[in-house]
Short mmCIF file of C-alpha atoms in Angstrom, two decimals:
data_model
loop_
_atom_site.label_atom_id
_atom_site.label_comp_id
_atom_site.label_asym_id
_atom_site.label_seq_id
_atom_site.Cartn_x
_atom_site.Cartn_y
_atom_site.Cartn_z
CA UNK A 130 111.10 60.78 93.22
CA UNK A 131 111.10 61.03 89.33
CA UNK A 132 109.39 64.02 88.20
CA UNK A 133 107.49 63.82 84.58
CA UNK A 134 108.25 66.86 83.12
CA UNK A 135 106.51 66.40 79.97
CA UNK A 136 103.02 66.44 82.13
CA UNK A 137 104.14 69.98 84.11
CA UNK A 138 103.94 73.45 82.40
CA UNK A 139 105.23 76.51 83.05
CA UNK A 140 104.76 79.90 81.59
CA UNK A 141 105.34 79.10 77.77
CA UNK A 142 104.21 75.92 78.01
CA UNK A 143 105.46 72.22 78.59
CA UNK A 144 108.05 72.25 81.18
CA UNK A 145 110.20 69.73 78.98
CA UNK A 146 113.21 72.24 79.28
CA UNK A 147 112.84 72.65 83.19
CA UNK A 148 114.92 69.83 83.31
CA UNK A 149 118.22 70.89 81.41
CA UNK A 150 118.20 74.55 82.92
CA UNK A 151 118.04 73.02 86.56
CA UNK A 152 120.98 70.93 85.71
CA UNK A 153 122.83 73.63 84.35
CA UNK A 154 122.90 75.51 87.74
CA UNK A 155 125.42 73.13 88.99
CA UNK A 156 127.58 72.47 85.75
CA UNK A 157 127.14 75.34 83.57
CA UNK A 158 129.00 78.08 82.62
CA UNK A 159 128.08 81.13 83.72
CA UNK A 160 125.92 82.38 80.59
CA UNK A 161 124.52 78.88 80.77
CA UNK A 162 123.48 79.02 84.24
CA UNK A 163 122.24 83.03 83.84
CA UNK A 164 119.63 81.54 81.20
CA UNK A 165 118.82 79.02 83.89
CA UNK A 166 118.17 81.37 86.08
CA UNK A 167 116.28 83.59 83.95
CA UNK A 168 114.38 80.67 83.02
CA UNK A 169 113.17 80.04 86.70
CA UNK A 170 112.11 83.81 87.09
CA UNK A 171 110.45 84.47 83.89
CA UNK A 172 108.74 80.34 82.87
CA UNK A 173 108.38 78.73 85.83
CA UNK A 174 107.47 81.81 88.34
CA UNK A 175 106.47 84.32 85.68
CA UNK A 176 105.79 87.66 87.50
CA UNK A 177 104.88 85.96 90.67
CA UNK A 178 102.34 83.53 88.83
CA UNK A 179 102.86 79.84 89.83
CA UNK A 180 102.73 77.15 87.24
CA UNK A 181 102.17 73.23 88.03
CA UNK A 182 106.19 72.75 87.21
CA UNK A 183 106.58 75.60 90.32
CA UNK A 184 106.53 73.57 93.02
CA UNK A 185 108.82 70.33 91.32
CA UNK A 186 111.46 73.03 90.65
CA UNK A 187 110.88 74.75 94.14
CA UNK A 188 112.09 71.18 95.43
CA UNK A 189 115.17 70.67 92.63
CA UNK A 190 116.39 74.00 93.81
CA UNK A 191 116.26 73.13 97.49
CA UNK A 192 117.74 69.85 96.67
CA UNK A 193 120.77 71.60 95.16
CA UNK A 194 121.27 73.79 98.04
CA UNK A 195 121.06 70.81 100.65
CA UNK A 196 123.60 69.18 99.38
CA UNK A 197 125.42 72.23 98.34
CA UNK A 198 125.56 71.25 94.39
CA UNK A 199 124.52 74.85 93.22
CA UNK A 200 126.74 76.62 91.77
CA UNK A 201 128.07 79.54 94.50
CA UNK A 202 127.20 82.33 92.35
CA UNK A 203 123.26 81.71 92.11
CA UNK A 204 122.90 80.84 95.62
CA UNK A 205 121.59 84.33 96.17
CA UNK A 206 119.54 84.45 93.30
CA UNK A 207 118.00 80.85 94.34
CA UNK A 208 117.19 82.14 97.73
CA UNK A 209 115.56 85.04 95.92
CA UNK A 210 113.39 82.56 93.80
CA UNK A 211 111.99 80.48 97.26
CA UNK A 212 111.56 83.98 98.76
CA UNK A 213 109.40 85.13 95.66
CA UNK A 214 107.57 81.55 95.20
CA UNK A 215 106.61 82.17 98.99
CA UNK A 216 105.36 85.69 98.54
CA UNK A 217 103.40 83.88 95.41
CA UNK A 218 101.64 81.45 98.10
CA UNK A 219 100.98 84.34 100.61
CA UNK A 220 99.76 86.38 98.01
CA UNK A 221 97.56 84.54 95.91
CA UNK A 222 96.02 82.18 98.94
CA UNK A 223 92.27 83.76 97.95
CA UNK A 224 92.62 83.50 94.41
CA UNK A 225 90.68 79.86 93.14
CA UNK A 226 92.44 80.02 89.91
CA UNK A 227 95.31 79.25 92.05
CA UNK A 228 93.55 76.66 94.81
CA UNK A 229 95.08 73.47 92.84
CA UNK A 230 98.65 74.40 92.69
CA UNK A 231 99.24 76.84 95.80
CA UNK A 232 99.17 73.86 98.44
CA UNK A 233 101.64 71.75 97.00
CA UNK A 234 104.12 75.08 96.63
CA UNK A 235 103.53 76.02 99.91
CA UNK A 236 104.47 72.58 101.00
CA UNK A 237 107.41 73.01 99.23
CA UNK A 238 108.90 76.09 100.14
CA UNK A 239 108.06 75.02 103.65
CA UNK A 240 110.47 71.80 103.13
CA UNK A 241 113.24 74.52 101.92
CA UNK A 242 113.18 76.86 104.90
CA UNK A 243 115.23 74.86 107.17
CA UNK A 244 117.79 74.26 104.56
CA UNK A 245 118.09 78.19 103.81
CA UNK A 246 118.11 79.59 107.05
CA UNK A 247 121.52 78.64 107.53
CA UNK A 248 121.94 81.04 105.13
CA UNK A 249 121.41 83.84 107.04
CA UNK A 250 123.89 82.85 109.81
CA UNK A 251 126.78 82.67 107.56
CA UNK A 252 126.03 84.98 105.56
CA UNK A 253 128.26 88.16 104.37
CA UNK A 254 127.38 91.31 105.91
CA UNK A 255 126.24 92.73 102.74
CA UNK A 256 124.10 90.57 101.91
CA UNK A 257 122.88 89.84 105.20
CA UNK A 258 119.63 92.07 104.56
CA UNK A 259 118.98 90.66 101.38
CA UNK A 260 119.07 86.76 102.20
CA UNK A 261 116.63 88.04 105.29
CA UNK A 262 114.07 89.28 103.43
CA UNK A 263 113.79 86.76 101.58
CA UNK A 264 114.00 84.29 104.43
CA UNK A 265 111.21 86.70 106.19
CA UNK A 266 109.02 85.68 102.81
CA UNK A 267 109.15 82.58 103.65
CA UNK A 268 108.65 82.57 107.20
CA UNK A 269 105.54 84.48 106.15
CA UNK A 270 103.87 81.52 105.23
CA UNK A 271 100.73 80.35 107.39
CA UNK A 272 102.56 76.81 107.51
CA UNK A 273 105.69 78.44 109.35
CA UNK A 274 103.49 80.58 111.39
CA UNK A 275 105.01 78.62 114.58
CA UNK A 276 108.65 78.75 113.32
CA UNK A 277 109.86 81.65 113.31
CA UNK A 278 111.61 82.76 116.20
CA UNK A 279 115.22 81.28 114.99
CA UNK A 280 114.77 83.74 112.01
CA UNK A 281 113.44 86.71 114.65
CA UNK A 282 116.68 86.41 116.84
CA UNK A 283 119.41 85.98 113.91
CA UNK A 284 117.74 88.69 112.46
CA UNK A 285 117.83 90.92 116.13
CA UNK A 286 121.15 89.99 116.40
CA UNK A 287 122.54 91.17 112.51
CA UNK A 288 120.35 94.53 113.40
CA UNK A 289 122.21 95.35 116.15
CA UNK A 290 125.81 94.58 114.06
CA UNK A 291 124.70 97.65 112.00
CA UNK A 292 124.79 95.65 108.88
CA UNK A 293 122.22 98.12 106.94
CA UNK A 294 119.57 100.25 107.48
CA UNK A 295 117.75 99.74 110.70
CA UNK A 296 114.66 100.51 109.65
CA UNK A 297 114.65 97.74 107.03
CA UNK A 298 115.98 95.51 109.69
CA UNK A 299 113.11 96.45 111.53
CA UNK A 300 110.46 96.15 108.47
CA UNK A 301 112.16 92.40 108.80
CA UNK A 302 110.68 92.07 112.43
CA UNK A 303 107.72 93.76 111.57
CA UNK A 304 106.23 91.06 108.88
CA UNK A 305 107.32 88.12 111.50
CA UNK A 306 104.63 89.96 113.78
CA UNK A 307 107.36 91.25 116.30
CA UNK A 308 105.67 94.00 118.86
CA UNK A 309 107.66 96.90 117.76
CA UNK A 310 105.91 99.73 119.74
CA UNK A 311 109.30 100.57 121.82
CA UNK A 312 110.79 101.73 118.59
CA UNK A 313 107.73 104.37 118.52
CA UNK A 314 110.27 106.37 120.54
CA UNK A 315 113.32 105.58 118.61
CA UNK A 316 115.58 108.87 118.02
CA UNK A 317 115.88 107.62 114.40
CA UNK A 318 113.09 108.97 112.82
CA UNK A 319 112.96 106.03 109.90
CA UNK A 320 113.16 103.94 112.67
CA UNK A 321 110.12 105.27 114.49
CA UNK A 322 108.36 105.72 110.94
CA UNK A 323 108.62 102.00 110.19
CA UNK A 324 107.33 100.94 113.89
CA UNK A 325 104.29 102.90 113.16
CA UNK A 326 103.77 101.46 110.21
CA UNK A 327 103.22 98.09 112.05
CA UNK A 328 101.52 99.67 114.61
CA UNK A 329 98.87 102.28 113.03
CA UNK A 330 96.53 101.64 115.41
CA UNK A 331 98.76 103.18 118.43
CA UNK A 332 97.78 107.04 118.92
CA UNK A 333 101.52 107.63 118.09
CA UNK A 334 101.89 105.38 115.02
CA UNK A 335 99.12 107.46 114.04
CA UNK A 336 100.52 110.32 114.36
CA UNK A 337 103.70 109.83 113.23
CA UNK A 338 102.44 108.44 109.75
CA UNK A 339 100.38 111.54 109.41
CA UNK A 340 102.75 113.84 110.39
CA UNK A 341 105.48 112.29 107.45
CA UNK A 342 103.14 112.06 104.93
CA UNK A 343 103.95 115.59 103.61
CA UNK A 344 107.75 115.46 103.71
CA UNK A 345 109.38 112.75 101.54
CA UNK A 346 110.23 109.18 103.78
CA UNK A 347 113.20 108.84 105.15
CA UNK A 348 115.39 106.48 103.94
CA UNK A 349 114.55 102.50 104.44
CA UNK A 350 110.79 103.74 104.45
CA UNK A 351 108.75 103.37 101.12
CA UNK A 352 106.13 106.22 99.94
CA UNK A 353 103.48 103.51 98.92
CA UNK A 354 103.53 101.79 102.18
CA UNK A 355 103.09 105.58 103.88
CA UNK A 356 100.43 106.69 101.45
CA UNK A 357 98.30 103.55 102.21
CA UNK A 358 98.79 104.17 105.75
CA UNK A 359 97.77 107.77 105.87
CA UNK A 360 94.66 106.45 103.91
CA UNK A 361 93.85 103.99 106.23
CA UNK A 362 94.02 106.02 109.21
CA UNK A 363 92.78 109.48 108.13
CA UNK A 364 89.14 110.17 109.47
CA UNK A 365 88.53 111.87 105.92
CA UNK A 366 90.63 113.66 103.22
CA UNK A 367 90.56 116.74 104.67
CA UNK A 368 92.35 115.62 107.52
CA UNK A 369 95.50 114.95 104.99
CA UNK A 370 95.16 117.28 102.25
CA UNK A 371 97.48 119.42 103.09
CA UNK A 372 99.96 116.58 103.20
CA UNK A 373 98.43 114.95 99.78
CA UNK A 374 99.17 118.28 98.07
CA UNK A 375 102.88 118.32 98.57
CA UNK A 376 102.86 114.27 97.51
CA UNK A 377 100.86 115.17 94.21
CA UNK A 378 103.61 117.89 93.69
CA UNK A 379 106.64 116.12 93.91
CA UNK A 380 105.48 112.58 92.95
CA UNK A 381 106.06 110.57 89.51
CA UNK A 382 103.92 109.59 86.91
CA UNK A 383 104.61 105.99 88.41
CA UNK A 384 103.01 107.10 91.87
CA UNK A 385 99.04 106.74 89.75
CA UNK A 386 98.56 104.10 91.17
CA UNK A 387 99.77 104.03 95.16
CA UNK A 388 101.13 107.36 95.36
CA UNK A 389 99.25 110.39 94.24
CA UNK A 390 96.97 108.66 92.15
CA UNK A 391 95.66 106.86 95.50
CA UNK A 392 95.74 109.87 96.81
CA UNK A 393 93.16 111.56 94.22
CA UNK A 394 90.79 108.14 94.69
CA UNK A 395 90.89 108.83 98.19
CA UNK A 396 89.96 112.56 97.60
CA UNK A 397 87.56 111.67 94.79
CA UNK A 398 85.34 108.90 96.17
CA UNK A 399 82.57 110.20 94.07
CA UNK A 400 84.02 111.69 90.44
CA UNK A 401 83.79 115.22 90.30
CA UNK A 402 80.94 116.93 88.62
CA UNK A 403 79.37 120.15 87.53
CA UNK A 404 76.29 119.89 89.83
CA UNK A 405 78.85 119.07 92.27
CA UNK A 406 80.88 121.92 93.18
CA UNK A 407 84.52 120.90 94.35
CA UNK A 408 85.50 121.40 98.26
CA UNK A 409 88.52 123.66 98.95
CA UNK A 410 90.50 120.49 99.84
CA UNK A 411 89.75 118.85 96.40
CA UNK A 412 90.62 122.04 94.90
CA UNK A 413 93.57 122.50 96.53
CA UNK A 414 94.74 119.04 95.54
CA UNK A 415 93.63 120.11 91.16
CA UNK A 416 96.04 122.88 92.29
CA UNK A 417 98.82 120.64 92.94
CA UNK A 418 98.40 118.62 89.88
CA UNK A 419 98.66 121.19 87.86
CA UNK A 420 101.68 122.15 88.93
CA UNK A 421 103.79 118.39 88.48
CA UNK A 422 105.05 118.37 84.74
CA UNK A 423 105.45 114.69 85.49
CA UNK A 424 101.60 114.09 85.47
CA UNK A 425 100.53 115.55 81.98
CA UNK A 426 101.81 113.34 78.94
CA UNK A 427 98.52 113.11 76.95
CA UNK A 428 100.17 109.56 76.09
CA UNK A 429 100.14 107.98 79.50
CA UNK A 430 96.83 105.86 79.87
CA UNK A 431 97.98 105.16 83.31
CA UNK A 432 97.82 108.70 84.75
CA UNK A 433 94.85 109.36 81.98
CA UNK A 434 93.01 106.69 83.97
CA UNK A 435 93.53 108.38 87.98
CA UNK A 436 91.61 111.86 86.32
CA UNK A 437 88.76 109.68 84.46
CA UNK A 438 87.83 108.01 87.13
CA UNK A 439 88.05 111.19 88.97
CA UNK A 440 85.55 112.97 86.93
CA UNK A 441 88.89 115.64 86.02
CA UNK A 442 89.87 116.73 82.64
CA UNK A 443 92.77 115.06 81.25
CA UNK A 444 94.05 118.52 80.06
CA UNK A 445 96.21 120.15 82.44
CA UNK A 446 94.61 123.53 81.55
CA UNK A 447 91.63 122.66 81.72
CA UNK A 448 92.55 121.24 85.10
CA UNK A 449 94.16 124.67 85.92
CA UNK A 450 90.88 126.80 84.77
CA UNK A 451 88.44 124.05 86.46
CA UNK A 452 90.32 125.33 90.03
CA UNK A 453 90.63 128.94 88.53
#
C-alpha cells in the first residue's frame, strides 16, 4: 500500500521527510541512520504524542524488521519506538484529542507484535530485559489482552536464567496481570516490594509498601511508584508521616511532583492557613523541608509551585519560623 506522505504530519509538520529517514535505516550510514532515528523519536512520536504519520511509520518499521532489512544496530532502538508508540495508545486511550488517530496506531502496533516477539527469544542476555519491556508495552494493549501468555512464559523462563534484576523481571509479569502474591514471601526484599506493588490490596502488600516507604527502595523498585502506593493505601497522612518525613529529607528537587511534593499534597489537602493551625504531623513534615538544601532555589517554579499550593512560604526561613 502506497502511503501519501505529503497528506500525513508529524511533529514539525508535513511528514514529506518521513519517507527518506525510513529508508535510511536500512542503507545509511550510521550518522545517517542516528538522524533517522532521532527523527522517529522526536517528529513522528514527539514525547509520546502521536501524529497522523505515527501509525504509517509504525507499519514501515515493522515492515523492515519482518523481512529483516533494518539495519542491526537500530533494531533495539526500533523495538523501543513500537514499545513507546504502544505506551502512547495505552496512555492516551481517554484523551478525544487523540480518538481519530489512536485506533489506527493501536492497530498497528498490534500487527508488529508477532514480528517482535521473536525478539525476545533470541535475544542477548543483556538486553534481554530491555527488549521485554518493551515487548510488555505492547502486550499492554487492550487489543493483545488475550495474547499474552507466549510473552509471560519467555519472560518466566529469562527470570529464572538470572539475566537482571528479578524484581524488574517481575515488574514485567506484573503489567501482563500475572498473580504475583507468592513472591509476597520472597527472601529478596525488592522482590517482595515489587509483588506488593501489584498487589496493594493484600494485608501484606500493604504492609510491606508502608513499611519501605521511609527507607530508600531497593534496587529494581522506583520511589514514585512507592510514594503513590503509600498514598493510595494510607487511611490518612498521619498514618505515613513519619515515613514522608525521611522522603522529604533525602529527596530531590525533581521528586515535586511524585516524590515529596506528592507527599506535601497528600499532607496538605486543604492549604495551610493562619486560622488553621498546623497538626503535629504537618509540622513535622515543614520540619523536614527545611532541612533538604535541595528544595530551596528561589528560582525553581517547580518546587515554588508544591508550597503555593500548600498555603507554605516559599522562604525556607520563613518555613523554619512558621514550625518554630
Amino acid at each position: 500500500m502506497t502511503v501519501d506522505w505529503s497528506r500525513l504530519g508529524h511533529a514539525y509538520g508535513p511528514a514529506v521527510d518521513t519517507p527518506g529517514h525510513l529508508a535510511a535505516l536500512e542503507s545509511g550510514d550510521a550518522e545517517t541512520r542516528q538522524a533517522a532515528l532521532d527523527h522517529l523519536d522526536m517528529a513522528v512520536l514527539h514525547q509520546g504524542f502521536p501524529e497522523t504519520a505515527t501509525a504509517p511509520a509504525v507499519r514501515a518499521v515493522t515492515a523492515l524488521l519482518a523481512e529483516e532489512r533494518a539495519h542491526p544496530d537500530t533494531v533495539e532502538s526500533l523495538l523501543e519506538f513500537l514499545g513507546d508508540a504502544a505506551v502512547s495508545v495505552t496512555d492516551l486511550s481517554d484523551d478525544r484529542h487523540f480518538e481519530g488517530i489512536l485506533p489506527d496506531l493501536a492497530d498497528a502496533v498490534a500487527q508488529a507484535y508477532p514480528v517482535v516477539l521473536p525478539l525476545l527469544t533470541a535475544s542477548p542476555p543483556d538486553r534481554a530485559l530491555f527488549r521485554a519491556e518493551n515487548l510488555v508495552a505492547i502486550a499492554r494493549m487492550r487489543p493483545l489482552a488475550d495474547r499474552r501468555e507466549e510473552l509471560t512464559a519467555l519472560i518466566l523462563e529469562w527470570s529464572e536464567r538470572g539475566a537482571g534484576p528479578q524484581a524488574e523481571w517481575l515488574h514485567c509479569l506484573g503489567q501482563l496481570d500475572v498473580d504475583l502474591r507468592d513472591r509476597l514471601i520472597d527472601p529478596d526484599p525488592a522482590v517482595r516490594l515489587q509483588a506488593a506493588l501489584f498487589h496493594e490490596d493484600d494485608p501484606r502488600g500493604r504492609e510491606l509498601i508502608l513499611a519501605a516507604l521511609a527507607e530508600p527502595p531497593p534496587p529494581g523498585v522506583h520511589q514514585f511508584a512507592l510514594v503513590a502506593a503509600a498514598l493510595r493505601v494510607a487511611a490518612d497522612f498521619d498514618e505515613i508521616a513519619t515515613a514522608a518525613c525521611q522522603v522529604a529529607s533525602r529527596d530531590s528537587w525533581a521528586g515535586f511532583d511524585d516524590g515529596w511534593g506528592a507527599l506535601v499534597r497528600f499532607a496538605f489537602p486543604k492549604p495551610y492557613a493562619t486560622s488553621r493551625p498546623l497538626t503535629e504531623p504537618q509540622r513535622a513534615l515543614v520540619r523536614a523541608l527545611v532541612t533538604n538544601d535541595e528544595l530551596w532555589d528561589p528560582t525553581n517554579g517547580s518546587c515554588g509551585l508544591v508550597f503555593k499550593q500548600a498555603g507554605l512560604p516559599r522562604r525556607r526561613n520563613a518555613c523554619r519560623r512558621l514550625v518554630g
